[in-house]
């Protein structure tokens, strides 16, 4: 059953994306796919998992899908829309017909741009797309936004109702419409990668499949928007972060902190590619958040040993990032870097400036970081209390085991 469940989970986003393209309706596509999954759970244990699970799920409820398709009286216009996108358009130099045909003939990327419709608030765009494209659960998406699941559920309901009531078309946007949607699309891919990099639930800390899918989508965007520095920056950031995946957990699945990782296990081909992309993006002298984060990751990648890390430069880069993207999470990361340079007390003082922020109070990484600095400042009782707060806010088994070990060492 584990293999069956894993197969269904992996197939879900692509099957849903295809059904949405065919049916032009998110709710209808979800209904059809849920029935197909129910049927798969009945059939696959006896007949075996099919060679192409996505195709099986899409076609097994074919008759219902056809009926829905006729009811809505909609048609699929792939090649016509792709060709129209490049006719007499000022963005032709960035987006060629060949590239569009190659990369927009991908249901997932098409669906991301569709869901990121400017008629919706950007947070609604991103939440709806993460739910639809990635199949992330409401609690997983709520964690990304640092909001309660109920709040996130309301956003999703509101977004789907607006799309339905206003009759917003599920069509590939024109080239002229792409730039207005790009920031939301980048945020979706960034958060998709983050959920893979540090899973909010489930048995694994790292969901490699999600990381690889996010990188695949970022590569497509980098080909579509070759001159867009922030697209290049996002791809660089993901490559540099993912380069460490083999060193981040031990054989027992326990988390290995960055400063304890065996750096010979890092993927140096990804590091080389990521650094080259960072340099390419920064040469355009249009810095934005993903490029700055990629630059921080590049500084980490340059240190052969943890003690060689240029924390002063990292702290300065976080200062720059705060100017472009002020947020408590950025301040949290700056505090960690400042503590490396100026000592634990300086880091703690900076964390105290954001500790009453509503979103930070439910963010387990904040409490874990505060605990580590309190322990370094010889405040074991306060550190244990902070670790216990972090423990109450995470469901990931790997993170929970890591925090338990920290508490035990302090006791």
Short mmCIF file of C-alpha atoms in Angstrom, two decimals:
data_model
loop_
_atom_site.label_atom_id
_atom_site.label_comp_id
_atom_site.label_asym_id
_atom_site.label_seq_id
_atom_site.Cartn_x
_atom_site.Cartn_y
_atom_site.Cartn_z
CA UNK A 1 0.00 0.00 0.00
CA UNK A 2 2.91 2.37 0.58
CA UNK A 3 3.94 2.12 -3.08
CA UNK A 4 0.35 2.63 -4.22
CA UNK A 5 -0.11 5.70 -2.01
CA UNK A 6 3.22 7.17 -3.14
CA UNK A 7 2.30 6.63 -6.80
CA UNK A 8 -1.07 8.31 -6.39
CA UNK A 9 0.50 11.25 -4.55
CA UNK A 10 3.08 11.72 -7.31
CA UNK A 11 0.52 11.40 -10.10
CA UNK A 12 -2.09 13.69 -8.55
CA UNK A 13 -0.74 17.13 -9.62
CA UNK A 14 -0.18 16.19 -13.28
CA UNK A 15 -3.51 14.38 -13.56
CA UNK A 16 -5.34 17.31 -12.00
CA UNK A 17 -3.57 19.82 -14.23
CA UNK A 18 -4.56 17.84 -17.34
CA UNK A 19 -8.18 17.51 -16.20
CA UNK A 20 -8.40 21.23 -15.45
CA UNK A 21 -7.09 21.99 -18.92
CA UNK A 22 -9.69 19.67 -20.44
CA UNK A 23 -12.67 20.61 -18.27
CA UNK A 24 -11.83 24.29 -17.70
CA UNK A 25 -13.12 24.02 -14.12
CA UNK A 26 -11.13 23.31 -10.95
CA UNK A 27 -14.00 21.88 -8.89
CA UNK A 28 -15.16 19.59 -11.70
CA UNK A 29 -11.61 18.36 -12.28
CA UNK A 30 -11.12 17.64 -8.57
CA UNK A 31 -14.41 15.69 -8.48
CA UNK A 32 -13.45 13.56 -11.50
CA UNK A 33 -9.96 12.90 -10.16
CA UNK A 34 -11.25 11.92 -6.72
CA UNK A 35 -13.54 9.34 -8.32
CA UNK A 36 -10.61 8.06 -10.39
CA UNK A 37 -8.47 7.71 -7.27
CA UNK A 38 -11.25 5.80 -5.52
CA UNK A 39 -11.41 3.46 -8.50
CA UNK A 40 -7.61 3.07 -8.50
CA UNK A 41 -7.66 2.04 -4.85
CA UNK A 42 -10.15 -0.68 -5.78
CA UNK A 43 -8.40 -1.92 -8.93
CA UNK A 44 -4.66 -1.43 -8.56
CA UNK A 45 -4.08 -3.75 -5.58
CA UNK A 46 -5.32 -6.67 -7.72
CA UNK A 47 -4.20 -5.68 -11.21
CA UNK A 48 -0.99 -3.85 -10.29
CA UNK A 49 0.03 -0.22 -10.71
CA UNK A 50 -0.23 0.79 -14.39
CA UNK A 51 2.83 1.88 -16.37
CA UNK A 52 1.37 5.37 -16.80
CA UNK A 53 -0.62 6.20 -13.65
CA UNK A 54 -1.39 9.77 -14.80
CA UNK A 55 -2.96 8.60 -18.06
CA UNK A 56 -4.93 5.93 -16.20
CA UNK A 57 -6.36 8.47 -13.76
CA UNK A 58 -7.25 10.92 -16.52
CA UNK A 59 -8.97 8.36 -18.75
CA UNK A 60 -10.61 6.03 -16.25
CA UNK A 61 -13.48 8.50 -15.74
CA UNK A 62 -13.49 9.45 -19.39
CA UNK A 63 -17.27 9.33 -19.85
CA UNK A 64 -17.93 11.66 -16.95
CA UNK A 65 -15.19 13.97 -18.15
CA UNK A 66 -16.74 14.07 -21.63
CA UNK A 67 -20.16 14.83 -20.18
CA UNK A 68 -18.75 17.67 -18.11
CA UNK A 69 -16.83 18.94 -21.09
CA UNK A 70 -20.02 19.08 -23.16
CA UNK A 71 -21.98 20.67 -20.33
CA UNK A 72 -19.58 23.56 -20.06
CA UNK A 73 -19.32 23.76 -23.91
CA UNK A 74 -15.66 24.55 -23.80
CA UNK A 75 -12.88 23.51 -26.12
CA UNK A 76 -9.15 23.14 -25.87
CA UNK A 77 -7.12 25.57 -27.98
CA UNK A 78 -3.46 24.69 -27.40
CA UNK A 79 -1.60 25.29 -30.63
CA UNK A 80 -3.71 28.23 -31.75
CA UNK A 81 -3.09 30.11 -28.52
CA UNK A 82 0.61 29.29 -28.61
CA UNK A 83 0.98 30.63 -32.14
CA UNK A 84 -1.05 33.74 -31.35
CA UNK A 85 1.20 34.53 -28.42
CA UNK A 86 4.16 35.44 -30.61
CA UNK A 87 2.46 37.42 -33.40
CA UNK A 88 3.36 41.12 -33.48
CA UNK A 89 4.28 41.23 -29.83
CA UNK A 90 6.99 43.38 -28.21
CA UNK A 91 8.10 40.46 -26.02
CA UNK A 92 9.15 38.36 -29.03
CA UNK A 93 12.84 38.76 -28.23
CA UNK A 94 12.38 37.09 -24.87
CA UNK A 95 9.75 34.52 -25.81
CA UNK A 96 10.09 32.68 -29.11
CA UNK A 97 7.46 30.50 -30.77
CA UNK A 98 9.70 27.43 -30.49
CA UNK A 99 10.32 27.95 -26.80
CA UNK A 100 6.65 28.57 -26.09
CA UNK A 101 5.68 25.41 -27.94
CA UNK A 102 8.25 23.41 -26.02
CA UNK A 103 7.67 24.77 -22.54
CA UNK A 104 4.08 25.93 -22.46
CA UNK A 105 3.01 22.56 -23.79
CA UNK A 106 3.28 21.52 -20.15
CA UNK A 107 0.06 21.29 -18.19
CA UNK A 108 1.64 22.18 -14.86
CA UNK A 109 3.33 25.37 -16.04
CA UNK A 110 0.24 26.37 -18.01
CA UNK A 111 -1.90 25.79 -14.92
CA UNK A 112 0.41 27.88 -12.74
CA UNK A 113 0.05 30.87 -15.06
CA UNK A 114 -3.69 30.28 -15.27
CA UNK A 115 -4.22 30.17 -11.51
CA UNK A 116 -2.00 33.20 -11.00
CA UNK A 117 -4.70 35.41 -12.48
CA UNK A 118 -4.38 39.12 -11.62
CA UNK A 119 -8.12 39.24 -10.90
CA UNK A 120 -7.23 37.50 -7.62
CA UNK A 121 -5.21 38.93 -4.77
CA UNK A 122 -1.65 37.64 -5.04
CA UNK A 123 -1.88 35.60 -1.83
CA UNK A 124 -5.02 33.95 -3.23
CA UNK A 125 -3.26 33.28 -6.54
CA UNK A 126 -0.36 31.59 -4.80
CA UNK A 127 -2.45 29.57 -2.35
CA UNK A 128 -4.82 28.32 -5.06
CA UNK A 129 -1.93 27.33 -7.30
CA UNK A 130 -0.07 25.46 -4.56
CA UNK A 131 -3.25 23.54 -3.76
CA UNK A 132 -4.09 22.79 -7.37
CA UNK A 133 -0.72 22.35 -9.02
CA UNK A 134 1.33 20.79 -6.25
CA UNK A 135 -1.47 19.04 -4.43
CA UNK A 136 -0.21 20.50 -1.16
CA UNK A 137 -2.60 20.18 1.75
CA UNK A 138 -4.25 23.17 3.42
CA UNK A 139 -2.03 22.81 6.54
CA UNK A 140 1.10 22.67 4.36
CA UNK A 141 0.16 25.85 2.50
CA UNK A 142 -0.93 27.56 5.72
CA UNK A 143 2.53 26.84 7.13
CA UNK A 144 4.13 28.54 4.13
CA UNK A 145 2.05 31.67 4.77
CA UNK A 146 2.36 31.42 8.57
CA UNK A 147 -1.43 31.61 8.96
CA UNK A 148 -3.98 29.25 10.58
CA UNK A 149 -5.36 26.53 8.26
CA UNK A 150 -8.89 27.94 8.60
CA UNK A 151 -7.73 31.31 7.25
CA UNK A 152 -6.06 29.59 4.31
CA UNK A 153 -9.16 27.51 3.59
CA UNK A 154 -11.22 30.69 3.39
CA UNK A 155 -8.77 32.19 0.90
CA UNK A 156 -9.01 29.13 -1.32
CA UNK A 157 -12.80 29.12 -1.25
CA UNK A 158 -12.92 32.83 -2.03
CA UNK A 159 -10.49 32.46 -4.94
CA UNK A 160 -12.33 29.54 -6.56
CA UNK A 161 -15.68 31.30 -6.17
CA UNK A 162 -14.35 34.42 -7.85
CA UNK A 163 -12.90 32.46 -10.75
CA UNK A 164 -16.22 30.68 -11.22
CA UNK A 165 -18.54 33.64 -10.74
CA UNK A 166 -16.60 35.95 -13.01
CA UNK A 167 -16.17 33.28 -15.69
CA UNK A 168 -12.40 33.69 -15.81
CA UNK A 169 -11.06 31.58 -18.64
CA UNK A 170 -8.64 28.72 -18.01
CA UNK A 171 -6.56 29.60 -21.04
CA UNK A 172 -2.86 30.14 -21.55
CA UNK A 173 -2.31 33.89 -21.08
CA UNK A 174 -1.00 35.90 -23.97
CA UNK A 175 2.62 37.02 -23.98
CA UNK A 176 1.51 40.52 -23.02
CA UNK A 177 -0.18 39.06 -19.92
CA UNK A 178 2.77 36.99 -18.73
CA UNK A 179 4.81 39.72 -16.97
CA UNK A 180 1.85 40.71 -14.77
CA UNK A 181 1.66 37.14 -13.49
CA UNK A 182 5.35 36.42 -13.20
CA UNK A 183 5.91 37.49 -9.58
CA UNK A 184 3.12 35.22 -8.35
CA UNK A 185 4.40 32.34 -10.50
CA UNK A 186 7.89 32.76 -9.03
CA UNK A 187 6.43 32.74 -5.51
CA UNK A 188 4.55 29.52 -6.24
CA UNK A 189 7.68 27.76 -7.47
CA UNK A 190 9.69 29.14 -4.53
CA UNK A 191 7.17 27.87 -1.96
CA UNK A 192 6.82 24.56 -3.77
CA UNK A 193 10.57 24.09 -3.45
CA UNK A 194 10.50 25.13 0.21
CA UNK A 195 7.92 22.48 1.05
CA UNK A 196 10.15 19.91 -0.62
CA UNK A 197 13.29 21.25 1.06
CA UNK A 198 11.77 21.09 4.55
CA UNK A 199 8.53 19.13 4.57
CA UNK A 200 5.89 20.28 7.02
CA UNK A 201 4.62 16.73 7.59
CA UNK A 202 5.09 13.13 6.58
CA UNK A 203 7.91 10.74 7.33
CA UNK A 204 10.65 12.56 5.41
CA UNK A 205 12.41 15.84 6.07
CA UNK A 206 13.18 16.31 2.36
CA UNK A 207 10.63 15.64 -0.40
CA UNK A 208 13.11 15.33 -3.24
CA UNK A 209 10.37 14.92 -5.84
CA UNK A 210 8.94 18.35 -5.00
CA UNK A 211 12.39 19.94 -5.08
CA UNK A 212 13.11 18.44 -8.50
CA UNK A 213 9.72 19.52 -9.85
CA UNK A 214 10.25 23.08 -8.63
CA UNK A 215 13.69 23.15 -10.26
CA UNK A 216 12.23 21.78 -13.50
CA UNK A 217 9.61 24.54 -13.57
CA UNK A 218 12.23 27.18 -12.73
CA UNK A 219 14.37 25.96 -15.63
CA UNK A 220 11.41 26.36 -17.99
CA UNK A 221 10.85 29.89 -16.78
CA UNK A 222 14.53 30.74 -17.17
CA UNK A 223 14.30 29.74 -20.84
CA UNK A 224 11.11 31.72 -21.36
CA UNK A 225 12.47 34.82 -19.60
CA UNK A 226 16.18 34.78 -20.35
CA UNK A 227 16.57 38.50 -19.67
CA UNK A 228 14.68 38.48 -16.36
CA UNK A 229 17.26 38.56 -13.57
CA UNK A 230 14.85 37.52 -10.82
CA UNK A 231 13.91 34.34 -12.71
CA UNK A 232 17.60 33.51 -12.99
CA UNK A 233 18.01 34.30 -9.29
CA UNK A 234 15.25 31.88 -8.28
CA UNK A 235 16.75 29.04 -10.28
CA UNK A 236 20.20 29.77 -8.81
CA UNK A 237 18.78 29.79 -5.27
CA UNK A 238 17.09 26.42 -5.73
CA UNK A 239 20.16 24.80 -7.25
CA UNK A 240 22.44 26.04 -4.48
CA UNK A 241 20.03 24.96 -1.74
CA UNK A 242 19.38 21.56 -3.32
CA UNK A 243 23.11 20.94 -3.75
CA UNK A 244 23.24 20.07 -0.03
CA UNK A 245 20.44 17.49 0.05
CA UNK A 246 22.69 14.41 0.43
CA UNK A 247 24.40 15.90 3.48
CA UNK A 248 21.31 17.17 5.31
CA UNK A 249 20.20 13.89 6.93
CA UNK A 250 22.10 10.88 8.25
CA UNK A 251 21.39 7.21 7.64
CA UNK A 252 18.76 7.19 10.39
CA UNK A 253 16.96 10.18 8.89
CA UNK A 254 18.20 12.62 11.53
CA UNK A 255 18.75 16.25 10.61
CA UNK A 256 22.36 17.37 10.24
CA UNK A 257 22.72 21.14 10.77
CA UNK A 258 24.55 23.15 8.12
CA UNK A 259 27.65 23.67 10.25
CA UNK A 260 27.96 19.90 10.87
CA UNK A 261 27.43 18.67 7.31
CA UNK A 262 30.01 16.68 5.38
CA UNK A 263 30.62 19.18 2.59
CA UNK A 264 32.22 16.60 0.33
CA UNK A 265 28.69 15.22 -0.10
CA UNK A 266 27.45 18.49 -1.56
CA UNK A 267 26.68 18.36 -5.30
CA UNK A 268 29.41 20.59 -6.67
CA UNK A 269 28.03 20.55 -10.21
CA UNK A 270 24.83 22.18 -8.91
CA UNK A 271 26.94 24.63 -6.92
CA UNK A 272 28.95 25.62 -9.99
CA UNK A 273 25.80 26.11 -12.05
CA UNK A 274 24.14 28.07 -9.25
CA UNK A 275 27.09 30.39 -8.74
CA UNK A 276 27.30 31.12 -12.48
CA UNK A 277 23.61 31.99 -12.51
CA UNK A 278 24.00 34.28 -9.47
CA UNK A 279 26.78 36.16 -11.21
CA UNK A 280 24.72 36.42 -14.40
CA UNK A 281 21.72 37.81 -12.52
CA UNK A 282 23.67 40.31 -10.42
CA UNK A 283 25.51 41.66 -13.45
CA UNK A 284 22.20 43.14 -14.60
CA UNK A 285 22.26 45.41 -11.51
CA UNK A 286 18.55 44.94 -10.81
CA UNK A 287 18.72 43.15 -7.45
CA UNK A 288 15.56 41.68 -5.99
CA UNK A 289 14.84 39.15 -3.20
CA UNK A 290 15.53 35.85 -4.99
CA UNK A 291 18.83 37.12 -6.35
CA UNK A 292 19.92 38.29 -2.90
CA UNK A 293 18.93 34.98 -1.30
CA UNK A 294 20.86 33.18 -4.04
CA UNK A 295 23.89 35.35 -3.28
CA UNK A 296 23.64 34.31 0.39
CA UNK A 297 23.46 30.64 -0.60
CA UNK A 298 26.49 31.18 -2.86
CA UNK A 299 28.52 32.57 0.07
CA UNK A 300 27.68 29.45 2.09
CA UNK A 301 28.73 27.26 -0.84
CA UNK A 302 32.17 28.90 -1.02
CA UNK A 303 33.23 27.71 2.45
CA UNK A 304 35.05 24.38 2.41
CA UNK A 305 34.58 24.23 6.19
CA UNK A 306 31.81 25.69 8.35
CA UNK A 307 34.31 27.84 10.25
CA UNK A 308 35.41 29.43 6.95
CA UNK A 309 31.94 30.87 6.28
CA UNK A 310 31.96 34.63 5.72
CA UNK A 311 29.18 35.41 8.20
CA UNK A 312 29.85 39.14 8.07
CA UNK A 313 29.04 39.18 4.36
CA UNK A 314 25.96 37.04 4.94
CA UNK A 315 24.73 39.41 7.67
CA UNK A 316 25.21 42.36 5.32
CA UNK A 317 23.32 40.58 2.54
CA UNK A 318 20.42 39.97 4.93
CA UNK A 319 20.41 43.71 5.67
CA UNK A 320 20.06 44.32 1.94
CA UNK A 321 17.33 41.68 1.71
CA UNK A 322 15.39 43.40 4.52
CA UNK A 323 15.30 46.58 2.45
CA UNK A 324 13.82 44.78 -0.54
CA UNK A 325 11.66 42.31 1.39
CA UNK A 326 11.06 43.44 4.98
CA UNK A 327 9.63 40.56 6.99
CA UNK A 328 10.10 38.93 10.39
CA UNK A 329 11.46 35.79 8.71
CA UNK A 330 14.24 37.78 7.04
CA UNK A 331 15.02 39.44 10.37
CA UNK A 332 15.18 36.00 11.98
CA UNK A 333 17.79 34.88 9.48
CA UNK A 334 19.76 38.11 9.90
CA UNK A 335 19.77 37.56 13.65
CA UNK A 336 21.37 34.15 13.22
CA UNK A 337 24.08 35.67 11.01
CA UNK A 338 24.62 38.59 13.40
CA UNK A 339 25.06 36.15 16.28
CA UNK A 340 27.83 34.42 14.35
CA UNK A 341 29.66 37.73 14.00
CA UNK A 342 28.84 39.62 17.19
CA UNK A 343 27.88 36.87 19.62
CA UNK A 344 24.71 35.22 20.90
CA UNK A 345 23.53 38.25 22.89
CA UNK A 346 23.41 40.41 19.76
CA UNK A 347 21.39 37.76 17.95
CA UNK A 348 18.98 37.35 20.87
CA UNK A 349 18.45 41.11 21.05
CA UNK A 350 17.51 41.17 17.38
CA UNK A 351 15.12 38.24 17.79
CA UNK A 352 13.41 40.01 20.69
CA UNK A 353 12.39 42.78 18.28
CA UNK A 354 10.14 40.37 16.34
CA UNK A 355 9.06 37.84 18.98
CA UNK A 356 5.61 39.39 19.42
CA UNK A 357 4.81 39.31 15.72
CA UNK A 358 1.73 37.13 15.23
CA UNK A 359 3.14 35.13 12.32
CA UNK A 360 6.47 34.54 14.10
CA UNK A 361 4.82 33.17 17.22
CA UNK A 362 3.54 30.17 15.22
CA UNK A 363 6.82 29.69 13.29
CA UNK A 364 8.78 26.86 14.86
CA UNK A 365 12.08 27.91 13.24
CA UNK A 366 11.97 31.15 15.23
CA UNK A 367 11.67 29.35 18.56
CA UNK A 368 14.35 26.82 17.58
CA UNK A 369 16.75 29.61 16.57
CA UNK A 370 16.06 31.51 19.78
CA UNK A 371 16.64 28.33 21.78
CA UNK A 372 20.00 27.73 20.11
CA UNK A 373 21.15 31.26 20.88
CA UNK A 374 19.90 31.05 24.47
CA UNK A 375 21.85 27.81 24.90
CA UNK A 376 24.97 29.49 23.47
CA UNK A 377 24.42 32.33 25.94
CA UNK A 378 24.41 29.87 28.87
CA UNK A 379 20.66 30.09 29.51
CA UNK A 380 19.73 26.38 29.44
CA UNK A 381 16.33 26.67 31.16
CA UNK A 382 15.15 29.39 28.78
CA UNK A 383 16.58 27.45 25.86
CA UNK A 384 14.63 24.31 26.84
CA UNK A 385 11.40 26.34 27.06
CA UNK A 386 12.01 27.76 23.58
CA UNK A 387 12.79 24.31 22.15
CA UNK A 388 9.59 22.94 23.70
CA UNK A 389 7.62 25.73 22.03
CA UNK A 390 9.25 24.85 18.71
CA UNK A 391 8.38 21.19 19.30
CA UNK A 392 4.70 22.06 19.72
CA UNK A 393 4.66 23.82 16.34
CA UNK A 394 6.13 21.18 14.02
CA UNK A 395 4.81 17.82 12.91
CA UNK A 396 7.82 16.73 10.87
CA UNK A 397 9.32 13.61 12.54
CA UNK A 398 12.89 14.56 11.61
CA UNK A 399 12.58 18.05 13.05
CA UNK A 400 10.88 16.73 16.18
CA UNK A 401 13.66 14.18 16.74
CA UNK A 402 16.28 16.91 16.29
CA UNK A 403 14.58 19.15 18.86
CA UNK A 404 14.21 16.26 21.32
CA UNK A 405 17.97 15.62 21.06
CA UNK A 406 18.69 19.30 21.75
CA UNK A 407 16.44 19.28 24.81
CA UNK A 408 18.06 16.10 26.10
CA UNK A 409 21.54 17.54 25.71
CA UNK A 410 20.56 20.63 27.71
CA UNK A 411 18.97 18.58 30.47
#
